[in-house]
Structure formats: structure tokens, C-alpha cells
Coordinates of C-alpha atoms and ligand atoms in Angstrom, one line a residue:
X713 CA -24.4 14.1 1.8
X714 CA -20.6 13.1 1.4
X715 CA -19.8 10.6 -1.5
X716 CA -17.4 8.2 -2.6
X717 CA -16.2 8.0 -6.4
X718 CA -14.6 5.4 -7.9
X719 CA -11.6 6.0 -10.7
X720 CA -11.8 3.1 -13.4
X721 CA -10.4 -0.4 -11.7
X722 CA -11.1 1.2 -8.0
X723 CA -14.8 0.3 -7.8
X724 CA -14.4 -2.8 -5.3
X725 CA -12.4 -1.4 -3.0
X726 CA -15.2 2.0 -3.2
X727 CA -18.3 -0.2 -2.7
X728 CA -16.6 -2.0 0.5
X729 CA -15.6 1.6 1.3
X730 CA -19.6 2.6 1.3
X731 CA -20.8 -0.7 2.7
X732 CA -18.6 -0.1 6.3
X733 CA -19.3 3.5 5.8
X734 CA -23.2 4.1 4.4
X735 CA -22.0 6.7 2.4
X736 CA -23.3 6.5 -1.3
X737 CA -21.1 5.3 -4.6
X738 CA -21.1 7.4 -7.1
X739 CA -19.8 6.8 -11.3
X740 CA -16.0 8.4 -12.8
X741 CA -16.4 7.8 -15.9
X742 CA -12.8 7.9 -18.0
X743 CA -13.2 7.9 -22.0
X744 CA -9.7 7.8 -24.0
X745 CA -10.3 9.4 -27.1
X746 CA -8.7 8.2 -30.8
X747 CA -6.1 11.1 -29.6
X748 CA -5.0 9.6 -26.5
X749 CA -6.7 12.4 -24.8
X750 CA -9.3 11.4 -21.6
X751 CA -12.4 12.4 -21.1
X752 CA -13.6 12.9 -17.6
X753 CA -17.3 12.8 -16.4
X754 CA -18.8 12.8 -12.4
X755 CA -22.6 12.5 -11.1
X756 CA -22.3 15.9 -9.8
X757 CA -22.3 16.0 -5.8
X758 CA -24.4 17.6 -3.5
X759 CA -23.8 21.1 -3.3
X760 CA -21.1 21.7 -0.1
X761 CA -20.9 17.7 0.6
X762 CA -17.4 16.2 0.6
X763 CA -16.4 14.0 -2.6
X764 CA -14.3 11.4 -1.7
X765 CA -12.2 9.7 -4.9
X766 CA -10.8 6.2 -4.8
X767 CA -7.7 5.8 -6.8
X768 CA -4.8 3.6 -6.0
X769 CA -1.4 5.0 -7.7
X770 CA 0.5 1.9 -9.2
X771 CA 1.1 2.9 -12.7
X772 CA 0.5 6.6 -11.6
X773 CA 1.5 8.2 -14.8
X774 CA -1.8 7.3 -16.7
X775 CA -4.1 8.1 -13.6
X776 CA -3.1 11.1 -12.4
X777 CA -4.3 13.2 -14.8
X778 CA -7.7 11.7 -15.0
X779 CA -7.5 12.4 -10.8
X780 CA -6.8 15.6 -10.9
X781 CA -9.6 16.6 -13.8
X782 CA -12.1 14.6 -11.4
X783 CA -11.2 16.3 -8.1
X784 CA -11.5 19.5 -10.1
X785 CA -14.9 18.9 -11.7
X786 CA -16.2 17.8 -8.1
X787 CA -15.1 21.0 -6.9
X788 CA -16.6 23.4 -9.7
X789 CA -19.6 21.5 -9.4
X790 CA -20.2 21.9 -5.8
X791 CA -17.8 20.2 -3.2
X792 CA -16.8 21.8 -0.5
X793 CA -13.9 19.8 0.0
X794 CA -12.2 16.6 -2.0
X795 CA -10.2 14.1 -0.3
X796 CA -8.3 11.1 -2.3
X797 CA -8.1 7.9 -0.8
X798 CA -4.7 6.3 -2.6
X799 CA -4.4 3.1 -0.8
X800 CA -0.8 3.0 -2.9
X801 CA 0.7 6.1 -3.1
X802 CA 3.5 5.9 -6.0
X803 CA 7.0 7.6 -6.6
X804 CA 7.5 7.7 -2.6
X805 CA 10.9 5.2 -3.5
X806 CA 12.3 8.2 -5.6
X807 CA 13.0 10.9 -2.6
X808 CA 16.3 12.2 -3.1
X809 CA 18.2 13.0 -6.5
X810 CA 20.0 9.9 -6.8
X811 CA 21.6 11.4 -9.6
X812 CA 22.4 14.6 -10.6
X813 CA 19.6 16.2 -13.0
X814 CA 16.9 13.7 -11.5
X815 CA 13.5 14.9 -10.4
X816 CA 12.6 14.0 -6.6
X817 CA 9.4 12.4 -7.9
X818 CA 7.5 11.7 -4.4
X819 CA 8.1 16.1 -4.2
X820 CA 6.8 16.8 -7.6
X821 CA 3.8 14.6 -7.5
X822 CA 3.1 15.2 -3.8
X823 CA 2.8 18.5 -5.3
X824 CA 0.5 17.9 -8.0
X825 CA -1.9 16.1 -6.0
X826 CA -1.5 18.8 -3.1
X827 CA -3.2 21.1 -5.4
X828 CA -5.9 19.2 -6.3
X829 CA -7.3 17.4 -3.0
X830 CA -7.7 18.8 0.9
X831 CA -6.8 15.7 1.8
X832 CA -5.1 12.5 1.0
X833 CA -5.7 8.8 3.3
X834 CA -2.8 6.5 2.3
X835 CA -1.9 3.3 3.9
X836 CA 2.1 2.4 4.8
X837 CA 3.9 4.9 2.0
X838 CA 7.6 4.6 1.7
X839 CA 8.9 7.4 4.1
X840 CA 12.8 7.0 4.3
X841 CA 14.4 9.7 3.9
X842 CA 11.5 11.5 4.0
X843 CA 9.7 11.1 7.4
X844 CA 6.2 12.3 7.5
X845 CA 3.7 12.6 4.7
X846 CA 3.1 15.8 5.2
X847 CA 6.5 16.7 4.2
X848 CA 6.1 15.5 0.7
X849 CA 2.3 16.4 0.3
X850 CA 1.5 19.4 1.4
X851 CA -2.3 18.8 2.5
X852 CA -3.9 17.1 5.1
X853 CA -2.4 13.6 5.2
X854 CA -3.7 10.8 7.2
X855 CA -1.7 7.2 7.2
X856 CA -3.3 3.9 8.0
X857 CA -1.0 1.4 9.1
X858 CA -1.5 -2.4 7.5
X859 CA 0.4 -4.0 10.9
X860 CA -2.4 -5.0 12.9
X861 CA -4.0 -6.7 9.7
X862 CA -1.2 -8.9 8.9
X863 CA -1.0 -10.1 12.0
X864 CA -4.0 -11.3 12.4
X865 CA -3.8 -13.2 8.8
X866 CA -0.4 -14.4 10.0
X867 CA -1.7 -15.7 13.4
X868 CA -4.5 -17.1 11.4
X869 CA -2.7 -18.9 8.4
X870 CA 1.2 -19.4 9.9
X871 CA 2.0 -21.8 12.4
X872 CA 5.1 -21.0 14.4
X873 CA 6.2 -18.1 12.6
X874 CA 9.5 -16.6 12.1
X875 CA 9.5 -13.0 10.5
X876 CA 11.9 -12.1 8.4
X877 CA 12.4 -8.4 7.2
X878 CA 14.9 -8.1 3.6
X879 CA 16.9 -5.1 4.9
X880 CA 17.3 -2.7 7.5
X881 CA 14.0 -0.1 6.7
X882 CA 11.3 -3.0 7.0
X883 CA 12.6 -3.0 10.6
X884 CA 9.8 -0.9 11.3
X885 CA 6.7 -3.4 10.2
X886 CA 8.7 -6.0 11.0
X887 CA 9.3 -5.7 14.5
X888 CA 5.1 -3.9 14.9
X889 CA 3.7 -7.4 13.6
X890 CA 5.9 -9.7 15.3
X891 CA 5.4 -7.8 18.8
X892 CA 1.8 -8.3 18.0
X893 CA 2.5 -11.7 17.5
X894 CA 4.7 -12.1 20.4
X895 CA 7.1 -13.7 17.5
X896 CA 10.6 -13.9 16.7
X897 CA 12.0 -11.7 13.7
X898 CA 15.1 -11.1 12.1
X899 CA 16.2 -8.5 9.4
X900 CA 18.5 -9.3 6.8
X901 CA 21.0 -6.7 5.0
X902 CA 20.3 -5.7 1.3
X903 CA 22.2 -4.1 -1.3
X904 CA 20.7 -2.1 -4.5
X905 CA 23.0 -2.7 -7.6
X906 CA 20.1 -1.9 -10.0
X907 CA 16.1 -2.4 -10.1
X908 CA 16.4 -6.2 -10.6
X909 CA 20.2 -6.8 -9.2
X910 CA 19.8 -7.2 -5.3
X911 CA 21.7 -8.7 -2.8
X912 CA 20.9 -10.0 0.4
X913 CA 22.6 -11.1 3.8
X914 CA 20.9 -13.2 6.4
X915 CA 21.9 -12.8 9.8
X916 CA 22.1 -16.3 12.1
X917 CA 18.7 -17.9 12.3
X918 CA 19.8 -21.5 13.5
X919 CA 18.0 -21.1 17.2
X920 CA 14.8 -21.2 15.5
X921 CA 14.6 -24.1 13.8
X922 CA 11.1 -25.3 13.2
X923 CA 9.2 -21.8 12.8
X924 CA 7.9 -21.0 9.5
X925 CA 9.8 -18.2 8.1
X926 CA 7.8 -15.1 6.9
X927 CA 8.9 -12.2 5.1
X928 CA 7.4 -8.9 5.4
X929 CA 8.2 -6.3 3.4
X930 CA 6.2 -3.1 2.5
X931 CA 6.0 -3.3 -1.4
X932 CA 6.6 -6.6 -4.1
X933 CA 7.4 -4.8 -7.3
X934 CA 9.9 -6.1 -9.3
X935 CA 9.9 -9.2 -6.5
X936 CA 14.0 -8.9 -6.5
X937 CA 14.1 -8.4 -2.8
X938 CA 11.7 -11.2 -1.9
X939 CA 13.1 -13.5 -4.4
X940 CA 16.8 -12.6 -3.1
X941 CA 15.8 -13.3 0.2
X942 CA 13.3 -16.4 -0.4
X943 CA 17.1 -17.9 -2.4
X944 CA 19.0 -17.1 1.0
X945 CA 16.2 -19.2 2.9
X946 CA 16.3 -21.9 0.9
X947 CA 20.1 -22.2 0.5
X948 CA 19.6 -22.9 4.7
X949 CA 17.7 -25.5 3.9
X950 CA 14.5 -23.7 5.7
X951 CA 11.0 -24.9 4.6
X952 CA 9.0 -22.7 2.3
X953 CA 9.1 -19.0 2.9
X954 CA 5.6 -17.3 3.9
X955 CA 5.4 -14.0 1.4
X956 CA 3.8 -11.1 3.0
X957 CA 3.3 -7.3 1.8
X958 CA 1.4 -4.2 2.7
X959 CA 1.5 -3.7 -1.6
X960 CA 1.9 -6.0 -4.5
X961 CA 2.3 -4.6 -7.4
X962 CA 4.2 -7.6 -9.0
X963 CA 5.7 -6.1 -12.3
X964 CA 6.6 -7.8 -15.4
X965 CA 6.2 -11.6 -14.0
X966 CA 7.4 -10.9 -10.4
X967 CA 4.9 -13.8 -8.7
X968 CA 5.9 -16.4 -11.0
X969 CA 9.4 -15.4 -10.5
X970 CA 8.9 -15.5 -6.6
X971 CA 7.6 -19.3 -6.5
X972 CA 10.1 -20.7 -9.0
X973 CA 12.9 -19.3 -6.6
X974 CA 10.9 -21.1 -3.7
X975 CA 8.8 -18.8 -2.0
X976 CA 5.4 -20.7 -0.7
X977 CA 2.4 -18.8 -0.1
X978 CA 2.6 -14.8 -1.8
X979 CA -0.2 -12.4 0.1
X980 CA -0.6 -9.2 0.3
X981 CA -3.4 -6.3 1.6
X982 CA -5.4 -5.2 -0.9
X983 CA -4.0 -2.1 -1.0
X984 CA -3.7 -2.9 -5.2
X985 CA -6.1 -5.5 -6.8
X986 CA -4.7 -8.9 -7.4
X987 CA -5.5 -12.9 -6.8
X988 CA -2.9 -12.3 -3.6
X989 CA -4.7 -9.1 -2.2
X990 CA -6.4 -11.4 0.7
X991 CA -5.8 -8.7 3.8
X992 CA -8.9 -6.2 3.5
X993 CA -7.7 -3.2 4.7
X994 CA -11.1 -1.4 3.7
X995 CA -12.9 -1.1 7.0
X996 CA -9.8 0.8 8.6
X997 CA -9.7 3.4 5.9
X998 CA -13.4 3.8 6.0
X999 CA -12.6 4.4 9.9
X1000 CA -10.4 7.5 9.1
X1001 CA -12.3 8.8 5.7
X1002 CA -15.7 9.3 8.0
X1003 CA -14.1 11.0 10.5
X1004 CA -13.1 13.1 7.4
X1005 CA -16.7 13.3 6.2
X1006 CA -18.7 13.6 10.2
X1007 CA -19.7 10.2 10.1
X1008 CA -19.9 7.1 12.1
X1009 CA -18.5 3.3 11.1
X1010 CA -21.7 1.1 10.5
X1011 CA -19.1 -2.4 11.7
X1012 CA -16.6 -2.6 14.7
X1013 CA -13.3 -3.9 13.6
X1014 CA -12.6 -7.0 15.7
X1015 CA -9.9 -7.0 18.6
X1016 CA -6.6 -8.0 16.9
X1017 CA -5.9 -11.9 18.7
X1018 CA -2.9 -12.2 20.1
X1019 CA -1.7 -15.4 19.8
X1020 CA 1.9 -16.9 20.6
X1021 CA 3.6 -19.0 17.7
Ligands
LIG1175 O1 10.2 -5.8 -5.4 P1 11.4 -4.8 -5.6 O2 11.5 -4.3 -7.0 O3 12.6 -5.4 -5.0 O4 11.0 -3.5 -4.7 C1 10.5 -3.6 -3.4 C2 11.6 -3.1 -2.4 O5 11.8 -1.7 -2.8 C3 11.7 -0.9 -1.6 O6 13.0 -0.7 -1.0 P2 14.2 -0.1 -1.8 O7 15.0 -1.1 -2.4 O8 13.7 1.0 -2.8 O9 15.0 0.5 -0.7 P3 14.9 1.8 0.1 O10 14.1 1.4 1.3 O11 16.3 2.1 0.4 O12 14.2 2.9 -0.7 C4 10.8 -1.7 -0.7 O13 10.9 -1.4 0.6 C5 11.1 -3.1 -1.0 O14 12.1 -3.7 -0.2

């Protein structure tokens, strides 16, 4: 029988993984020796089963390596296939060689984890200048989309919404939830000076006065671009920005940041653990791991309600 294993800070989002799914939860255990050196030991699986690891890539550089020794002991020990299940999937922000001498870092460690899984289930990675998954890791890759989820946590939780996207890429969650919302949206224009120096234009937004504005973005890291933008909002005079995002990773102080610059609510999926992970996302990558592993989904995702603002 297939299995799911948990890396070290993964094991909630493995158990609801198991609950939707029926399929067992089995131990990684991770030791860091005096040395600095890890330590990996798995229950072994069942000889030709699939082993299924559970490993969410913020902070990448000290999980990888512990990854890749556990997909690698699965397989010696008996798995016919391994698949990762990164909810995050790091480095997809450094695609191109900004910089003469850089590494492409989303090609190098798409690389790295291409030869250690069969296949990888993600949800929303950064693909700009890169389009597909596949053309950064080359094994079977399988995306689930967050949309549908914050919608129905924004139809839910935001009366009269107005969505606002921080620059011109989050067109492309921006404009799924609010046609599932049947609600306005906007995007703004941003400009990169550095990792905590962004700039952001608002377009017009006077004809609707009385929604709640929302932004939606894809990742809170450093929180720059949602504080830039929450500052543009508030300069309007509009009420209390809504925060939303598929990931929150909230570096060095970002959420504090975010609500002393005037941001109301912060929420994201819980793509990465945190007090704002409120959108379960679980149950839909359960939906595409089993039909990895030949099984059936023990729930039924609701219908997504479509509401108007
Ligand atoms: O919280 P922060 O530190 O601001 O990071 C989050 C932002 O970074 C990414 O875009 P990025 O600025 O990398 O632009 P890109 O889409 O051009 O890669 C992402 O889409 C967010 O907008």
C-alpha cells in the first residue's frame, strides 16, 4: 500500500493528507548531528508501493538535502515510485540570470529534485518567464491551483469585494477569483528596485467606492509588495485592505510590517504553516496525489458558491 511521509514541520498538512485520502502516515525522522551533518531514517515501505513525501520548500536550502536522502532511502528500500508533494516550491522567483555569473536557481534545483522523485504536486509556483513546470523540473509535474479556494473564503469573509492585484503577473489569479466571484478587480503597476525597495501605481478605482479592497497576490515574503500597495490604498482614503495569498512566508517581521502600514485582515492557504494559513488546500492535493497512487478521495470537495459582492 502507498504511504505518505512527513519531513520534520510537514506532519499536519500529511495527516489531513491521509485523513481525505485513507492512505497511511508514516515517520521521517531528521537527526542533526554535533557536525551539522543530518541523519535520515524512514519506516521502510511496502515493497513496490508508492512513497509519497510531504515537504514544503520555504527555506529550501536546509530541507533539500534531507529530501533527497529520504526519497532515496524509500527507493533502495522498496518503492517503486516516490512523488514529493511541495505545497511551496522555492527558487521559482530566480528564472533567468539577472546578472551575469548568477545561477538560474528554479533550473538547478528543479534539477536536483528531478533526480530524486517521479513526480512532484505543487500548488500556484511562480512561472513567469518560465511557463510550465515541466520546463524547470524535469519529472512528472502536476499544479493545483489555490483560485477556487480563495474565493470561496473571500465570498465567505469579504462583503463587497474589490480585488486588487500589485502588478501586472498576478493578473492571472486575480482576474480567476474575481470571475468566480463575479467581482470587480484592478491590477496595479510595480517596480523592483531591490528585495525590500518596491514601488507601486494604482490605476483609477473611484467608481467603486464602498467595496472592500482585497489584494491577491501569489507569495508574502518580504511583504514589500503588499505593504507598497496596502500604503497606495490607504493614501485614497479606502477602508482597510483585505490581505490574501496562495503563500506566506512572511520573512524577517513581514506581518507586523503589513498591519502597521494599514493592511486589515492577512490570510493565506496553507500552503506554508502560519497563524494566517486559514485556506486548506489539503483535500485538493489529496485529489491529484491518489490519482498518482490508484486511489479514490474518501470526501467530496463542496461546489465553489458563487456569490455576487
Ligand atoms: O513579499 P515580497 O518580498 O514583495 O515578494 C512577493 C512578490 O514577489 C513576487 O514577484 P516579483 O517581485 O519577484 O516579481 P516577478 O513576478 O517579476 O518575479 C511575487 O509575485 C510577489 O508579488
Amino acid at each position: 500500500m502507498s504511504a505518505i511521509y512527513a519531513l520534520p514541520g510537514n506532519e499536519d498538512f500529511a495527516d489531513r493528507l491521509a485523513q481525505h485520502s485513507g492512505l497511511p502516515r508514516r515517520v521521517v525522522q531528521v537527526h542533526r548531528f554535533p557536525d551539522g551533518e543530518s541523519r535520515v531514517r524512514i519506516e521502510p515501505p511496502v515493497p513496490r508501493s508508492v512513497a509519497v513525501i510531504v515537504c514544503t520548500l520555504d527555506h529550501p536550502d536546509a530541507k533539500l538535502l534531507p529530501l533527497v536522502m529520504a526519497a532515496a532511502t524509500a527507493r533502495e528500500l522498496g518503492a517503486s515510485r516516490v512523488g514529493l508533494i511541495a505545497p511551496y516550491l522555492a527558487y521559482m522567483r530566480q528564472d533567468t540570470r539577472f546578472h551575469t555569473g548568477e545561477a538560474v536557481s528554479a533550473r538547478v534545483f528543479g534539477q536536483l529534485l528531478g533526480g530524486a522523485f517521479n513526480w512532484l504536486i505543487t500548488v500556484d509556483p511562480h512561472l513567469h518567464r518560465y511557463r510550465r513546470l515541466g520546463d524547470v523540473y524535469p519529472l512528472d509535474g502536476y499544479v493545483v491551483h489555490a483560485a477556487a479556494r480563495l474565493a470561496e473564503w473571500i465570498a465567505r469573509e469579504v462583503p463587497k469585494p474589490l480585488l486588487i492585484g500589485p502588478d501586472g503577473e498576478s493578473a492571472q489569479w486575480v482576474g480567476a477569483v474575481a470571475r468566480m466571484l463575479d467581482a470587480p478587480w484592478a491590477v496595479a503597476a510595480k517596480q523592483r528596485h531591490g528585495d525590500r525597495d518596491v514601488r507601486i501605481t494604482l490605476p483609477a478605482l473611484d467608481r467603486w467606492q464602498g467595496h472592500t479592497p482585497v489584494v491577491l497576490d501569489d507569495i508574502i515574503a518580504s511583504g514589500h509588495t503588499m505593504i507598497a500597495t496596502v500604503q497606495c490604498l490607504r493614501e485614497r482614503s479606502l477602508p482597510p485592505p483585505v490581505c490574501v495569498a496562495v503563500h506566506g512566508i512572511f520573512a524577517d517581521g513581514a506581518l507586523q510590517a503589513l498591519h502597521a502600514a494599514g493592511a486589515g485582515r492577512v490570510v493565506t492557504s496553507n500552503t506554508i504553516a502560519s497563524p494566517q494559513a486559514q485556506i486548506d488546500l489539503s483535500e485538493d492535493l489529496a485529489q491529484v496525489m491518489l490519482a498518482r497512487c490508484g486511489g479514490r478521495l474518501r470526501t467530496v470537495a463542496p461546489p465553489h458558491r458563487r456569490t455576487r459582492p
